[in-house]
Tab-separated table of C-alpha atoms and ligand atoms in Angstrom:
chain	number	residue	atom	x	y	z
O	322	UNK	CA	-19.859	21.919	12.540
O	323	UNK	CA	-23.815	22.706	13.404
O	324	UNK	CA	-25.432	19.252	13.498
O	325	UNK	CA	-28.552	20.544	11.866
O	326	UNK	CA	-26.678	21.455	8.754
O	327	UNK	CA	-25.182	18.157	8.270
O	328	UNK	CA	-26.134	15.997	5.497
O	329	UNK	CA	-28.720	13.733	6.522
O	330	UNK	CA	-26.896	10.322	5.917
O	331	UNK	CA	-24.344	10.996	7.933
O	332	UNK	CA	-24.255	9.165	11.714
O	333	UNK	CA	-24.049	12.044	14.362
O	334	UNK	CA	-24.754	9.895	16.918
O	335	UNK	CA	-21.895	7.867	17.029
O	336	UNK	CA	-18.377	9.781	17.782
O	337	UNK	CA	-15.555	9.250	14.535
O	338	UNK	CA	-12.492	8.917	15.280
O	339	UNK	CA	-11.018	10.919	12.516
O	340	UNK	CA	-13.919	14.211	13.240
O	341	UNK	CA	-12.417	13.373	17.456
O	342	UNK	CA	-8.593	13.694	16.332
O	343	UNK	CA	-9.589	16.975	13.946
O	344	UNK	CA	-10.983	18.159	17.419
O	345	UNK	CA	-7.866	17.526	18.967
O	346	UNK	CA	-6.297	19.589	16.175
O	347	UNK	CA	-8.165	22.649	16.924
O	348	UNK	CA	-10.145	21.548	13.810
O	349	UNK	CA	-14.016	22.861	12.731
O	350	UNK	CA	-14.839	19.248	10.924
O	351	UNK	CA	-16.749	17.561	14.170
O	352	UNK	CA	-20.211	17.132	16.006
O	353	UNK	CA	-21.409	17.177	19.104
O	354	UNK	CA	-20.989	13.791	19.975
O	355	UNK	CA	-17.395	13.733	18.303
O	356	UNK	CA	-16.480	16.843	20.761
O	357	UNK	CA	-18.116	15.570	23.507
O	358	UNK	CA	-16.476	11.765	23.252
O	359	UNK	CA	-13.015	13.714	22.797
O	360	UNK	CA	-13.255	15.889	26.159
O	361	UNK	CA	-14.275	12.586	28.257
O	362	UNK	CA	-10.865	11.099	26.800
O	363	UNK	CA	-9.349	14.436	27.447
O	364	UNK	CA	-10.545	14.641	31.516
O	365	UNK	CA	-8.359	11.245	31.473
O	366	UNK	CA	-5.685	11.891	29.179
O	367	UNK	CA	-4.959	15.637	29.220
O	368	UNK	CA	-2.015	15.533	27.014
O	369	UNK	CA	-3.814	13.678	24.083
O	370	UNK	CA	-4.428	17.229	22.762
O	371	UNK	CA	-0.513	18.144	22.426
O	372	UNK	CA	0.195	14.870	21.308
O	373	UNK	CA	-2.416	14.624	18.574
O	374	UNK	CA	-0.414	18.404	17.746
O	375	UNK	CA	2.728	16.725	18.181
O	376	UNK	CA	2.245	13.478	16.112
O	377	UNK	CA	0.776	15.516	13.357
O	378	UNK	CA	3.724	17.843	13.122
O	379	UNK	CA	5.923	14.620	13.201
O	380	UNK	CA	3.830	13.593	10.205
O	381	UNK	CA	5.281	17.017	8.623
O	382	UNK	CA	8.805	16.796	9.908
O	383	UNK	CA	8.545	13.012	8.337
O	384	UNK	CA	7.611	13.840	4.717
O	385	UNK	CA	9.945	16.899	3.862
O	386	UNK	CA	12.759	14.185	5.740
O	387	UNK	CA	11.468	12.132	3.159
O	388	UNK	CA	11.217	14.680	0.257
O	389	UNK	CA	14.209	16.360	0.742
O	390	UNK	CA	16.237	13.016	0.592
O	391	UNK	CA	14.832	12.706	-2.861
O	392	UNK	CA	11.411	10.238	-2.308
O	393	UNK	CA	8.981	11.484	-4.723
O	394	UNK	CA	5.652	9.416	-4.020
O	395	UNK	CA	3.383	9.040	-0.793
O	396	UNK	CA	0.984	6.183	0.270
O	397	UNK	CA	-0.655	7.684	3.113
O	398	UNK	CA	-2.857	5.378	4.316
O	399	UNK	CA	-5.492	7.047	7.096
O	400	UNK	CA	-5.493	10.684	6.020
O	401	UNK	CA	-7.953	11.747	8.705
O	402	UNK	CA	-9.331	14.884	7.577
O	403	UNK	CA	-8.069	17.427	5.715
O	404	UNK	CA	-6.149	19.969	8.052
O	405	UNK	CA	-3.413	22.434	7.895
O	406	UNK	CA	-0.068	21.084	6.276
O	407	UNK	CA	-1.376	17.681	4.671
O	408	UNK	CA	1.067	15.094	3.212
O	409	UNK	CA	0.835	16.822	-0.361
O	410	UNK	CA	1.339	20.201	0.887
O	411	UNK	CA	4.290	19.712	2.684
O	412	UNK	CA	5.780	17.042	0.114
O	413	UNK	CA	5.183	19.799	-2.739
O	414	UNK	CA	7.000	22.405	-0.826
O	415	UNK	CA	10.220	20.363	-0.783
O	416	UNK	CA	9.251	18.692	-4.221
O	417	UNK	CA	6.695	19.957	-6.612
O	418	UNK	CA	6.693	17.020	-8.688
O	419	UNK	CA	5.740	14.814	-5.471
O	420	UNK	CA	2.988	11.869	-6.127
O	421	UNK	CA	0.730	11.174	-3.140
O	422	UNK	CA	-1.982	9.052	-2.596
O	423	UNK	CA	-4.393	9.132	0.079
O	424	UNK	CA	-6.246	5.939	1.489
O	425	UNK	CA	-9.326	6.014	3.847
O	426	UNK	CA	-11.989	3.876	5.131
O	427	UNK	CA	-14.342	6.682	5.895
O	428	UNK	CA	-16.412	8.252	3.504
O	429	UNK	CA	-16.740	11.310	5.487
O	430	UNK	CA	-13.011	12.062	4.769
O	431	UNK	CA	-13.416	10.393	1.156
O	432	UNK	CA	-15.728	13.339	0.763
O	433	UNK	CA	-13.935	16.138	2.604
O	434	UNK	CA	-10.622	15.048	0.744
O	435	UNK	CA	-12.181	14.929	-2.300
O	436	UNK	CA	-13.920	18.435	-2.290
O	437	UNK	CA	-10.638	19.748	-1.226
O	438	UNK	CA	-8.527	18.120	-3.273
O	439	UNK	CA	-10.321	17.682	-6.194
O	440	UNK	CA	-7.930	19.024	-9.868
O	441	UNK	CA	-5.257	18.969	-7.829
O	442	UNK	CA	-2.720	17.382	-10.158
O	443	UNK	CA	-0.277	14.693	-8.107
O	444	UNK	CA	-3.037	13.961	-5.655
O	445	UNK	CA	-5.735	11.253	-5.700
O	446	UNK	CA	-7.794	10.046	-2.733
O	447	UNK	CA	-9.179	6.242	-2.419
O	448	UNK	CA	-11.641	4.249	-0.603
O	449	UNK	CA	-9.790	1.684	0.988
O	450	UNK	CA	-9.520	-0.084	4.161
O	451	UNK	CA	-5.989	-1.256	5.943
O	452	UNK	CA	-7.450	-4.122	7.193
O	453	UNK	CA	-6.795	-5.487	3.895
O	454	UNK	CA	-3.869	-4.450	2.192
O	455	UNK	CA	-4.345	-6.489	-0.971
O	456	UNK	CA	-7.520	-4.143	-1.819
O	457	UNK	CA	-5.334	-1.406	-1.101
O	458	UNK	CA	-1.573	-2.646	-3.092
O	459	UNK	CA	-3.324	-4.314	-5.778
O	460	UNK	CA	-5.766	-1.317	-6.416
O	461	UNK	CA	-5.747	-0.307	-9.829
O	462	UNK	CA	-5.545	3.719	-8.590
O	463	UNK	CA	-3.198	3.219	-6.879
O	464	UNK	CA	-0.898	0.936	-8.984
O	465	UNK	CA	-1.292	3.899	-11.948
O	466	UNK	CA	-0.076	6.479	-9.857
O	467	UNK	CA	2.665	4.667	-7.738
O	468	UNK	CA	5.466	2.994	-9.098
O	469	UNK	CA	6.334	0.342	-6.784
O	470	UNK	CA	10.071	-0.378	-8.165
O	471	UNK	CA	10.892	3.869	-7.359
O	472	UNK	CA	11.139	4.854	-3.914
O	473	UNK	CA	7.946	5.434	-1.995
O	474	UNK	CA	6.883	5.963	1.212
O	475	UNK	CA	4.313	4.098	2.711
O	476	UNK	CA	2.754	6.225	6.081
O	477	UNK	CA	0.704	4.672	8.685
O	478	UNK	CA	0.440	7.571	10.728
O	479	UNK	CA	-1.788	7.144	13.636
O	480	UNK	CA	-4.301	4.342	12.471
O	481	UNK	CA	-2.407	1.200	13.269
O	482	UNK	CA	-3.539	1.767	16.927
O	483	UNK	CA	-7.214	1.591	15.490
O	484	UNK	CA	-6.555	-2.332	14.603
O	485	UNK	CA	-7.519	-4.529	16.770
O	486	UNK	CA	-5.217	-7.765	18.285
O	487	UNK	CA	-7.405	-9.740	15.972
O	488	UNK	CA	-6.879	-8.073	12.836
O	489	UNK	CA	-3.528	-8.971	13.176
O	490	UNK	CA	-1.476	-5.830	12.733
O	491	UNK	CA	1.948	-7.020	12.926
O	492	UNK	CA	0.831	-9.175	9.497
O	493	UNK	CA	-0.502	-6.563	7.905
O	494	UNK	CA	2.425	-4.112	8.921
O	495	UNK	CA	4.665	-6.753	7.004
O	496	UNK	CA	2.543	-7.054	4.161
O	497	UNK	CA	3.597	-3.307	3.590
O	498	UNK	CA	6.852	-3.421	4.871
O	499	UNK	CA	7.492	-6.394	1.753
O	500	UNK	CA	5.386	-4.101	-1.198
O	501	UNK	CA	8.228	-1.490	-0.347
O	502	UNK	CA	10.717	-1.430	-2.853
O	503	UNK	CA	14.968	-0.799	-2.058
O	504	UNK	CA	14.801	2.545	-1.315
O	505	UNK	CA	11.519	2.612	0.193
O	506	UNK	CA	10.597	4.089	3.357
O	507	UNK	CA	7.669	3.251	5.901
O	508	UNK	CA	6.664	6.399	8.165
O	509	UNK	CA	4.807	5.280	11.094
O	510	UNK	CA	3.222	6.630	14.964
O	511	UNK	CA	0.948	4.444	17.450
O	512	UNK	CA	-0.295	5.512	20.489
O	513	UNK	CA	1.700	3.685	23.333
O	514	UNK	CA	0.054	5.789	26.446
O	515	UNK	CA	3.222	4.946	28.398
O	516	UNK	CA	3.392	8.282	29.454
O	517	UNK	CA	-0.149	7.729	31.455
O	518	UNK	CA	-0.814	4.032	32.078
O	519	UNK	CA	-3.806	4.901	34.609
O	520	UNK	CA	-5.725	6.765	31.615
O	521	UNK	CA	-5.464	3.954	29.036
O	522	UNK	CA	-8.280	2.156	30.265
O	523	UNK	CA	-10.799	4.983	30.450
O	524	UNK	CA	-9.636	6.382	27.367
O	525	UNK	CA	-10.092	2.467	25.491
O	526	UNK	CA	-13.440	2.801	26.817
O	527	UNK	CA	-14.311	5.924	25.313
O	528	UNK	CA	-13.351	5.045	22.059
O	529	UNK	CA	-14.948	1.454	22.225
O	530	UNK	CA	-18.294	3.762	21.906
O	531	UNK	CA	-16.850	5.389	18.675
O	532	UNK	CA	-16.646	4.299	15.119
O	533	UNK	CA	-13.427	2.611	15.612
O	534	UNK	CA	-12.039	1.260	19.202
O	535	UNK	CA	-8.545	1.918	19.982
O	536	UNK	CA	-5.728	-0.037	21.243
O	537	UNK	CA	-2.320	1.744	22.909
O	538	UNK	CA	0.373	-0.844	22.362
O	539	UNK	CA	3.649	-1.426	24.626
O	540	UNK	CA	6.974	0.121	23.057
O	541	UNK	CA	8.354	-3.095	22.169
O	542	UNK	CA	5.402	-4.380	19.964
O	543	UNK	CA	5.490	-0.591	18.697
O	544	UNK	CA	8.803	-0.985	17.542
O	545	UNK	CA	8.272	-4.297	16.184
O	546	UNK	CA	6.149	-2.676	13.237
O	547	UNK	CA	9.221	-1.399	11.892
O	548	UNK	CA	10.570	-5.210	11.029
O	549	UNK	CA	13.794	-5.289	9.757
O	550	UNK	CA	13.719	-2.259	8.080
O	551	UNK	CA	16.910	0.277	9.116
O	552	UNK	CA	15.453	3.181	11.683
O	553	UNK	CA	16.493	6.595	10.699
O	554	UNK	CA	17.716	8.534	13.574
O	555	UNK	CA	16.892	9.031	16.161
O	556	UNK	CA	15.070	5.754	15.876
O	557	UNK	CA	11.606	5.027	17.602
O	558	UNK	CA	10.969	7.728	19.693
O	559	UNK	CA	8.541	10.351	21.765
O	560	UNK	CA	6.920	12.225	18.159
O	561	UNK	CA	8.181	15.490	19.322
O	562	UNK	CA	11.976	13.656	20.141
O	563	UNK	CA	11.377	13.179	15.728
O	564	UNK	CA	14.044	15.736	15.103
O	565	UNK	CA	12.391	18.458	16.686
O	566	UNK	CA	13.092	21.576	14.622
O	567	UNK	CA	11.730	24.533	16.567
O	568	UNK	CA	12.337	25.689	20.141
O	569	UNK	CA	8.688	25.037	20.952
O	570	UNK	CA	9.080	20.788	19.837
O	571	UNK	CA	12.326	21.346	21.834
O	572	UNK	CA	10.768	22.154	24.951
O	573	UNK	CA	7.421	19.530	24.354
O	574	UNK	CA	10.533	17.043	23.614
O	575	UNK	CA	12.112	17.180	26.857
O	576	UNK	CA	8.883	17.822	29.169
O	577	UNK	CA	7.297	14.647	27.952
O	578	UNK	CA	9.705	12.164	28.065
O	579	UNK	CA	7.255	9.256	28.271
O	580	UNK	CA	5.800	8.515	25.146
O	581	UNK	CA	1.972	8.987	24.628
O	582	UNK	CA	2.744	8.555	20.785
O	583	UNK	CA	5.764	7.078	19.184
O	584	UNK	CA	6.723	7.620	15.975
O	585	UNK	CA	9.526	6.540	13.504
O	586	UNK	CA	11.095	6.430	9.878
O	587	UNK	CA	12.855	3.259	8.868
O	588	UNK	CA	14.337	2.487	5.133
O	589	UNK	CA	14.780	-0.619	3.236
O	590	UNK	CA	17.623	-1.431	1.408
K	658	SAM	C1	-6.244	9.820	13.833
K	658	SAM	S1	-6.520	9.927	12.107
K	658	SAM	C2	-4.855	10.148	11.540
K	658	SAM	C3	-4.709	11.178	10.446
K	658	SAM	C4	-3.283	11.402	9.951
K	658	SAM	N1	-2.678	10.157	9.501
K	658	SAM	C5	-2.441	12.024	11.040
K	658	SAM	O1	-1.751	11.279	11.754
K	658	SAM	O2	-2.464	13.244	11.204
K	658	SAM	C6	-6.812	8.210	11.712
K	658	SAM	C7	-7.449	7.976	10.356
K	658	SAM	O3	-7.379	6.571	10.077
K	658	SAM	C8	-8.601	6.183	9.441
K	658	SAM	N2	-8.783	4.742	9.654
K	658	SAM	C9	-9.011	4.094	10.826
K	658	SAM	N3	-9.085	2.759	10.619
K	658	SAM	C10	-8.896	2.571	9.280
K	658	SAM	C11	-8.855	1.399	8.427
K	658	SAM	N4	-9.030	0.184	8.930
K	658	SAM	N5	-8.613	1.585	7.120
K	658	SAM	C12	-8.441	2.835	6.589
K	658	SAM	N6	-8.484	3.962	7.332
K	658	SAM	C13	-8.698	3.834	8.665
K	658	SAM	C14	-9.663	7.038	10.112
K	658	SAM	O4	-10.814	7.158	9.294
K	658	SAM	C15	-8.919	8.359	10.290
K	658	SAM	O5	-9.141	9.192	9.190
């Protein structure tokens, strides 16, 4: 996007995470500063492009999973911006009469989502922010479009990582993991940054300068999120590992063994 046509509200100064990740993507949603804070993470994490690719596509891989096993409504809870094959487009193909609802802190993607979205019938986009998951399970939009005793799917795809130690993530994990009903499903990735432990610190620092700092978490905590919940194969893995289901995943799958992002699916019963 050309910063001089860009409302004038909007903070261009300061890079957003969700306008860096659409970068990542290949998308056209992002500023200056939002480009330029991505390529100083990318000098020190190369692969965060492919694995921003990669974790989306296991977003994808996750919902038709889900969809195709018969789960009929979505709480997807950091949208990010609008982008090629988003939670309702790839839950519709599988089941046109899927429910999702989309949950965001940013008004920026409020406001892309909503343009975008807007009459489409199934789909409905709230202001909402995971740091407190009463406003978002006790929301009144969401409670009339979600029925909380039918299986559901709660995804935390990617924004966990954007809570701090203080916020307490593993607590508000839970509090989702115990809104899910029998049946229920919770979708979620985290960057771990095994895969390059010497770029974790300049890439922290970059994002400490953007809306939200960012915090890559060892593979145990990671898989802690998941509770007691039972992990769908192949368990918490490497997003492209995520039952891979083209030759190119394949081959991402077994170059990068070490995990920049792990993902996983886990059911309660
Ligand atoms: C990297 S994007 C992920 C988009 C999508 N889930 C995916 O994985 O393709 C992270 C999103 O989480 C949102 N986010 C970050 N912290 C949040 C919070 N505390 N509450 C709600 N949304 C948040 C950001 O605004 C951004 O849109």
């Amino acid at each position: 996007m050309d910063d001089r046509t860009a409302p004038e509200t909007l903070d261009l100064s300061t890079p957003n995470v969700a306008r860096m990740y659409d970068y990542y993507l290949g998308g056209k949603d992002n500023f200056a500063a939002d480009r330029d804070a991505a390529e100083k993470a990318l000098e020190f994490a190369p692969q965060i492009r492919i694995a921003a690719q990669h974790n989306r596509a296991f977003m994808g891989r996750a919902v038709r999973y889900l969809a195709e096993a018969g789960v009929r409504q979505f709480l997807d809870i950091g949208t990010g911006l609008p982008t090629q094959s988003n939670v309702h487009e790839v839950a519709g193909e599988a089941a046109p009469d899927a429910r999702v609802v989309y949950v965001d802190n940013d008004p920026v993607v409020l406001a892309h989502g909503r343009a975008i979205l807007g009459g489409t019938e199934n789909v409905h986009i709230v202001q909402a922010d995971l740091r407190r998951p009463e406003e978002i399970l006790e929301c009144h939009e969401v409670r009339e479009r979600l029925d909380f005793d039918r299986p559901l799917a709660i995804l935390l795809v990617a924004i966990v990582h954007f809570l701090q130690d203080a916020d307490d993530p593993e607590s508000i994990v839970a509090r989702f993991r115990a809104a899910l009903p029998a049946g229920g499903h919770l979708v979620l990735s985290h960057v771990c940054g095994e895969a390059l432990p010497e770029s974790v610190p300049g890439v922290t620092e970059v994002y400490k300068h953007s809306s939200t700092p960012i915090v890559a978490r060892d593979p145990e905590r990671i898989k802690d999120f998941f509770g007691d919940l039972e992990l769908v194969e192949p368990g918490v893995v490497n997003v492209a590992q995520w039952r891979p289901d083209t030759p190119e995943t394949k081959r991402i799958a077994d170059k990068y063994r070490r995990p920049y992002f792990l993902a996983g699916v886990a059911r309660k019963n």
